[in-house]
Short mmCIF file of C-alpha atoms and ligand atoms in Angstrom, two decimals:
data_model
loop_
_atom_site.label_atom_id
_atom_site.label_comp_id
_atom_site.label_asym_id
_atom_site.label_seq_id
_atom_site.Cartn_x
_atom_site.Cartn_y
_atom_site.Cartn_z
CA ARG A 1 113.10 85.23 85.45
CA GLY A 2 110.46 87.67 84.15
CA LYS A 3 110.52 91.34 85.00
CA LYS A 4 109.79 92.37 88.56
CA ALA A 5 107.02 94.88 89.14
CA PHE A 6 106.25 96.72 92.38
CA ILE A 7 102.68 98.01 92.42
CA ALA A 8 101.79 100.46 95.18
CA GLY A 9 98.08 100.76 95.97
CA VAL A 10 96.47 97.32 95.81
CA ALA A 11 94.07 96.39 98.61
CA ASP A 12 91.26 94.54 96.82
CA ASP A 13 90.39 93.18 93.38
CA ASN A 14 88.28 96.15 92.22
CA GLY A 15 90.81 98.86 91.52
CA TYR A 16 93.22 99.77 88.77
CA GLY A 17 96.23 98.48 90.74
CA TRP A 18 94.86 94.93 90.75
CA ALA A 19 94.07 95.06 87.03
CA ILE A 20 97.56 96.36 86.24
CA ALA A 21 99.07 93.57 88.36
CA LYS A 22 97.08 91.04 86.35
CA SER A 23 98.08 92.41 82.96
CA LEU A 24 101.74 92.53 83.98
CA ALA A 25 101.51 88.99 85.40
CA ALA A 26 99.87 87.76 82.19
CA ALA A 27 102.81 89.26 80.29
CA GLY A 28 105.28 87.32 82.44
CA ALA A 29 106.17 89.76 85.21
CA GLN A 30 106.68 88.84 88.87
CA ILE A 31 104.27 90.81 91.04
CA LEU A 32 105.13 92.55 94.31
CA VAL A 33 102.55 94.86 95.85
CA GLY A 34 102.50 97.62 98.44
CA THR A 35 99.28 97.71 100.45
CA TRP A 36 98.12 100.59 102.64
CA VAL A 37 98.75 99.52 106.26
CA PRO A 38 95.15 99.94 107.51
CA ALA A 39 93.90 97.76 104.64
CA LEU A 40 96.61 95.10 104.92
CA ASN A 41 94.99 92.54 107.22
CA ILE A 42 91.73 92.31 105.38
CA PHE A 43 93.50 92.12 102.01
CA GLU A 44 95.85 89.34 103.12
CA ASN A 45 93.04 87.40 104.79
CA SER A 46 90.73 87.69 101.79
CA LEU A 47 93.53 86.59 99.49
CA ARG A 48 94.37 83.62 101.73
CA ARG A 49 90.73 82.58 102.01
CA GLY A 50 90.38 82.51 98.23
CA LYS A 51 87.98 85.45 98.04
CA PHE A 52 89.85 86.85 95.04
CA ASP A 53 90.46 83.54 93.27
CA ASP A 54 87.94 84.23 90.51
CA SER A 55 89.61 87.53 89.73
CA ARG A 56 93.08 86.00 89.88
CA VAL A 57 92.47 83.94 86.75
CA LEU A 58 94.84 84.92 83.92
CA PRO A 59 94.10 84.44 80.21
CA ASP A 60 96.01 81.12 80.17
CA GLY A 61 93.86 79.79 83.01
CA SER A 62 96.54 80.02 85.71
CA LEU A 63 96.12 82.16 88.83
CA MET A 64 98.06 85.38 89.33
CA GLU A 65 100.63 84.92 92.08
CA ILE A 66 101.48 87.89 94.25
CA VAL A 67 105.04 87.03 95.21
CA LYS A 68 105.09 89.35 98.24
CA ILE A 69 102.87 91.94 99.88
CA TYR A 70 104.58 94.86 101.63
CA PRO A 71 102.78 97.07 104.14
CA LEU A 72 103.09 100.67 102.92
CA ASP A 73 102.00 104.12 103.93
CA ALA A 74 103.17 106.38 101.14
CA VAL A 75 102.53 109.50 103.19
CA TYR A 76 105.66 108.81 105.25
CA ASP A 77 109.15 108.75 103.74
CA ASN A 78 111.05 107.35 106.72
CA PRO A 79 110.40 106.35 110.34
CA GLU A 80 111.30 109.83 111.66
CA ASP A 81 108.38 111.24 109.59
CA ALA A 82 105.72 109.06 111.16
CA PRO A 83 104.02 110.58 114.20
CA GLU A 84 103.87 108.59 117.46
CA ASP A 85 100.09 108.27 117.40
CA VAL A 86 100.28 106.59 113.98
CA LYS A 87 103.13 104.28 115.02
CA SER A 88 101.25 103.20 118.12
CA ASN A 89 97.87 102.91 116.36
CA LYS A 90 96.87 99.28 116.61
CA ARG A 91 96.46 98.92 112.85
CA TYR A 92 100.05 100.11 112.33
CA ALA A 93 101.73 98.61 115.38
CA GLY A 94 101.25 95.09 114.02
CA SER A 95 103.30 95.88 110.90
CA SER A 96 106.79 97.23 110.46
CA ASN A 97 108.96 98.91 107.83
CA TRP A 98 106.01 100.57 106.07
CA THR A 99 107.54 103.94 105.21
CA VAL A 100 108.58 104.46 101.58
CA GLN A 101 112.30 104.30 102.30
CA GLU A 102 111.94 101.13 104.38
CA VAL A 103 109.77 99.41 101.76
CA ALA A 104 112.35 100.16 99.06
CA GLU A 105 115.07 98.75 101.37
CA SER A 106 113.01 95.61 102.04
CA VAL A 107 112.40 95.04 98.33
CA LYS A 108 116.13 95.48 97.70
CA GLN A 109 116.95 92.92 100.38
CA ASP A 110 114.37 90.44 99.09
CA PHE A 111 114.75 90.81 95.33
CA GLY A 112 117.78 93.02 94.60
CA SER A 113 116.13 95.08 91.90
CA ILE A 114 112.86 95.80 90.11
CA ASP A 115 111.99 96.76 86.54
CA ILE A 116 108.54 98.31 86.79
CA LEU A 117 107.19 100.73 89.40
CA VAL A 118 103.45 101.43 89.48
CA HIS A 119 101.76 104.10 91.62
CA SER A 120 98.05 103.39 91.85
CA LEU A 121 97.03 105.24 94.97
CA ALA A 122 95.34 108.45 95.97
CA ASN A 123 93.73 109.88 99.05
CA GLY A 124 92.02 113.18 99.69
CA PRO A 125 90.31 113.43 103.08
CA GLU A 126 88.15 116.35 101.90
CA VAL A 127 87.46 115.05 98.38
CA SER A 128 83.73 115.58 98.74
CA LYS A 129 84.17 119.29 99.59
CA PRO A 130 84.36 121.94 96.85
CA LEU A 131 87.80 123.55 96.53
CA LEU A 132 86.44 126.80 97.99
CA GLU A 133 85.53 124.91 101.17
CA THR A 134 88.72 122.86 101.39
CA SER A 135 91.00 123.48 104.37
CA ARG A 136 94.73 123.98 103.99
CA LYS A 137 95.24 120.75 105.91
CA GLY A 138 92.91 118.80 103.61
CA TYR A 139 94.49 120.25 100.47
CA LEU A 140 98.03 119.46 101.60
CA ALA A 141 96.96 115.96 102.69
CA ALA A 142 95.58 115.31 99.16
CA LEU A 143 98.86 116.48 97.61
CA SER A 144 100.93 114.46 100.08
CA ALA A 145 99.06 111.18 99.58
CA SER A 146 98.31 111.51 95.87
CA SER A 147 101.24 113.46 94.35
CA TYR A 148 104.32 113.61 96.56
CA SER A 149 103.84 109.91 97.32
CA TYR A 150 104.84 109.29 93.70
CA VAL A 151 107.91 111.55 93.83
CA SER A 152 108.95 109.75 97.00
CA LEU A 153 108.35 106.25 95.61
CA LEU A 154 110.32 106.95 92.44
CA LYS A 155 113.11 108.64 94.40
CA HIS A 156 113.51 105.66 96.73
CA PHE A 157 113.03 102.92 94.14
CA LEU A 158 115.11 104.49 91.35
CA PRO A 159 118.42 103.21 92.79
CA ILE A 160 117.11 99.62 92.59
CA MET A 161 115.43 99.94 89.19
CA ASN A 162 117.20 98.24 86.32
CA PRO A 163 118.31 100.91 83.86
CA GLY A 164 116.69 101.24 80.46
CA LYS A 165 118.51 99.49 77.64
CA LEU A 166 119.08 100.62 74.11
CA LEU A 167 117.09 98.38 71.82
CA LYS A 168 118.93 97.85 68.58
CA ASN A 169 117.79 95.22 66.13
CA GLN A 170 116.19 93.20 68.89
CA PRO A 171 113.21 91.07 68.05
CA LEU A 172 110.19 92.46 69.88
CA CYS A 173 109.35 90.29 72.83
CA PHE A 174 106.37 91.69 74.60
CA PHE A 175 105.46 88.76 76.76
CA SER A 176 108.52 88.48 78.90
CA PHE A 177 109.36 92.18 78.40
CA CYS A 178 112.85 90.91 77.62
CA ARG A 179 115.73 93.31 77.20
CA SER A 180 113.80 96.52 77.78
CA GLY A 181 114.74 98.45 80.89
CA GLY A 182 112.85 99.94 83.76
CA SER A 183 109.80 102.12 83.59
CA SER A 184 107.29 103.72 85.89
CA ILE A 185 103.56 104.45 85.64
CA SER A 186 100.98 106.32 87.70
CA LEU A 187 97.24 106.89 87.39
CA THR A 188 95.69 110.30 86.88
CA TYR A 189 92.27 111.77 86.15
CA ILE A 190 91.02 114.41 83.68
CA ALA A 191 89.90 116.64 86.59
CA SER A 192 93.53 117.92 86.50
CA GLU A 193 92.84 119.86 83.30
CA LYS A 194 89.05 120.21 82.95
CA ILE A 195 86.46 121.17 85.54
CA ILE A 196 84.89 118.08 87.12
CA PRO A 197 82.55 119.32 89.85
CA GLY A 198 82.55 116.85 92.74
CA TYR A 199 86.24 115.93 92.51
CA GLY A 200 87.16 118.30 95.31
CA GLY A 201 89.33 118.62 98.37
CA GLY A 202 92.37 119.55 96.26
CA MET A 203 92.26 116.22 94.39
CA SER A 204 92.05 118.05 91.04
CA SER A 205 95.15 120.02 92.08
CA ALA A 206 96.87 116.80 93.18
CA LYS A 207 96.33 115.24 89.74
CA ALA A 208 97.62 118.40 88.03
CA ALA A 209 100.77 118.14 90.15
CA LEU A 210 101.11 114.42 89.35
CA GLU A 211 100.94 115.14 85.60
CA SER A 212 103.43 117.98 85.77
CA ASP A 213 105.75 115.84 87.89
CA THR A 214 105.45 113.04 85.31
CA ARG A 215 107.19 115.31 82.79
CA VAL A 216 109.91 116.54 85.14
CA LEU A 217 110.55 113.05 86.54
CA ALA A 218 110.68 111.64 82.98
CA PHE A 219 113.54 114.05 82.31
CA GLU A 220 115.38 113.37 85.54
CA ALA A 221 114.93 109.57 85.60
CA GLY A 222 115.50 109.41 81.84
CA ARG A 223 118.81 111.22 82.06
CA LYS A 224 119.89 109.35 85.16
CA LYS A 225 118.99 105.77 84.23
CA ARG A 226 117.03 105.85 80.98
CA ILE A 227 113.93 105.01 82.99
CA ARG A 228 110.61 106.01 81.35
CA VAL A 229 107.93 107.80 83.38
CA ASN A 230 104.33 107.99 82.15
CA THR A 231 100.88 108.47 83.59
CA ILE A 232 97.57 106.98 82.47
CA SER A 233 94.57 109.31 82.56
CA ALA A 234 91.90 106.72 83.22
CA GLY A 235 88.15 106.94 82.76
CA PRO A 236 85.74 106.28 85.62
CA LEU A 237 85.82 102.91 87.42
CA ARG A 238 83.70 101.78 90.38
CA SER A 239 86.69 101.14 92.67
CA ARG A 240 86.61 101.39 96.43
CA ALA A 241 88.29 104.81 96.32
CA ALA A 242 85.92 106.09 93.63
CA LYS A 243 82.83 104.91 95.50
CA ALA A 244 84.03 106.93 98.49
CA ILE A 245 83.96 110.11 96.37
CA GLY A 246 80.25 109.58 95.82
CA PHE A 247 79.70 110.54 92.17
CA ILE A 248 81.15 107.57 90.33
CA ASP A 249 77.85 106.25 88.95
CA THR A 250 77.10 109.68 87.47
CA MET A 251 80.54 109.77 85.87
CA ILE A 252 80.16 106.30 84.36
CA GLU A 253 76.73 107.24 83.03
CA TYR A 254 78.09 110.51 81.61
CA SER A 255 80.86 108.63 79.82
CA LEU A 256 78.43 106.05 78.41
CA THR A 257 76.30 108.87 76.99
CA ASN A 258 79.05 111.13 75.71
CA ALA A 259 82.28 109.22 74.94
CA PRO A 260 83.13 108.18 71.37
CA LEU A 261 83.17 104.53 72.52
CA GLN A 262 79.87 103.80 74.25
CA LYS A 263 80.86 101.01 76.60
CA GLU A 264 81.70 100.77 80.25
CA LEU A 265 85.46 101.00 80.77
CA SER A 266 86.91 97.84 82.24
CA ALA A 267 89.86 97.97 84.61
CA ASP A 268 91.60 95.42 82.38
CA GLU A 269 91.76 97.96 79.57
CA VAL A 270 93.80 100.23 81.82
CA GLY A 271 95.86 97.21 82.94
CA ASN A 272 96.67 96.36 79.32
CA ALA A 273 97.67 99.94 78.53
CA ALA A 274 99.98 99.84 81.55
CA ALA A 275 101.54 96.59 80.31
CA PHE A 276 102.09 98.21 76.91
CA LEU A 277 103.71 101.27 78.51
CA ALA A 278 105.99 99.04 80.59
CA SER A 279 106.99 96.99 77.55
CA PRO A 280 109.63 97.61 74.87
CA LEU A 281 106.80 98.43 72.46
CA ALA A 282 106.67 101.80 74.24
CA SER A 283 110.46 102.35 74.26
CA ALA A 284 110.20 105.96 73.02
CA ILE A 285 107.23 107.01 75.14
CA THR A 286 108.07 108.99 78.26
CA GLY A 287 106.75 112.06 80.04
CA ALA A 288 103.32 111.33 78.55
CA VAL A 289 99.77 111.50 79.79
CA ILE A 290 98.06 108.59 78.00
CA TYR A 291 94.25 108.64 77.97
CA VAL A 292 92.52 105.32 78.53
CA ASP A 293 88.97 106.58 78.81
CA ASN A 294 86.98 105.44 75.76
CA GLY A 295 87.98 108.77 74.19
CA LEU A 296 85.91 110.96 76.51
CA ASN A 297 88.75 113.49 76.85
CA ALA A 298 88.48 114.33 73.15
CA MET A 299 84.89 115.57 73.37
CA GLY A 300 84.30 119.32 73.44
CA VAL A 301 80.61 119.19 74.33
CA GLY A 302 78.23 116.61 75.73
CA VAL A 303 75.83 114.99 73.24
P1 NAI B 401 91.56 101.80 94.78
O1 NAI B 401 90.75 102.01 96.01
O2 NAI B 401 91.64 100.43 94.20
O3 NAI B 401 93.07 102.28 94.97
C1 NAI B 401 93.50 103.28 95.82
C2 NAI B 401 94.48 102.63 96.78
O4 NAI B 401 95.22 103.63 97.47
C3 NAI B 401 93.80 101.79 97.85
O5 NAI B 401 94.30 100.48 97.78
C4 NAI B 401 94.22 102.45 99.15
O6 NAI B 401 94.39 101.52 100.18
C5 NAI B 401 95.53 103.08 98.72
N1 NAI B 401 96.03 104.17 99.58
C6 NAI B 401 95.37 105.26 100.03
N2 NAI B 401 96.20 106.00 100.80
C7 NAI B 401 97.40 105.38 100.82
C8 NAI B 401 98.65 105.64 101.44
N3 NAI B 401 98.84 106.72 102.21
N4 NAI B 401 99.67 104.78 101.25
C9 NAI B 401 99.51 103.68 100.49
N5 NAI B 401 98.35 103.37 99.87
C10 NAI B 401 97.31 104.21 100.04
O7 NAI B 401 90.99 102.85 93.74
P2 NAI B 401 91.39 103.23 92.24
O8 NAI B 401 90.26 104.09 91.79
O9 NAI B 401 91.73 102.05 91.44
O10 NAI B 401 92.64 104.18 92.41
C11 NAI B 401 93.91 103.92 91.85
C12 NAI B 401 94.40 105.15 91.12
O11 NAI B 401 93.58 105.36 89.96
C13 NAI B 401 94.34 106.44 91.94
O12 NAI B 401 95.47 107.23 91.66
C14 NAI B 401 93.10 107.11 91.38
O13 NAI B 401 93.10 108.50 91.57
C15 NAI B 401 93.23 106.73 89.91
N6 NAI B 401 92.04 106.93 89.09
C16 NAI B 401 90.84 106.33 89.42
C17 NAI B 401 89.72 106.54 88.65
C18 NAI B 401 88.41 105.88 89.00
O14 NAI B 401 87.36 106.25 88.43
N7 NAI B 401 88.39 104.89 89.87
C19 NAI B 401 89.75 107.41 87.45
C20 NAI B 401 91.06 107.95 87.17
C21 NAI B 401 92.15 107.73 87.97
#
């Protein structure tokens, strides 16, 4: 009965995607996830073996249910796009229908429609290289995995997203998200607009593109189906992806020292902001970059 959310980019219980899934589940949504093909087996096995049970606990004591996990590689839009060596790679050959178009078709077949689309994925093979040392291939790969992947997901899911509804004199009902229409959220990082040395490989450019696209897509999806499109500029979190970049502890320390709120950011805080943005409480918010970073973005100098 609740709203249906498809969250792309969940492969463990440490990242923002997992936390967003939990907040949406706590608010009554049904959770579908898209998991990167190479990470699928280990994620499904860990989930089955109960490795994530502690982190599945919702505020009411029940466990978050993931209704279905779809293999996904958001770098490929349809089967013709995927090169033979990827298709025949043993990590991919065991799964099928993992291109964006096929995943959207599978979700349509299984569930008919969705209400909430979340993009919580990024990849930049040369992220540890300064921009001046980044190859064209590395730069374009960062944009493909981290920015165009969102355009593609929204493009393919939009036809099955329930249109936004006009809310007139409705009682606010946050917990089941009743009566509000579809909306979409992605995750970005302040390196798009301010210099963050260490966030290289074109990843800063990819986030700038994602934020600009958020505005244009808000217009297009808003006019087409009254769907809202927002992005959360999140503070640093020790996720798997962030640990791979190599400077996450420094960033967390920097934030603790300099942000208006001196506390470590928890993934749940980003999850809750996402639930708010997906709810009717945010019915007039679209095309926005919302900071969930303990206020660090507002500082002009370090203290
Ligand atoms: P994460 O490791 O939990 O999530 C990244 C996910 O992307 C992983 O599950 C990975 O398997 C998936 N992925 C990578 N390439 C993919 C592809 N081609 N197709 C499908 N899935 C793919 O890490 P995190 O940090 O939670 O990342 C989620 C989002 O949050 C990203 O957009 C990231 O840039 C953003 N973010 C993270 C911050 C941090 O400090 N951790 C700060 C600000 C934004």
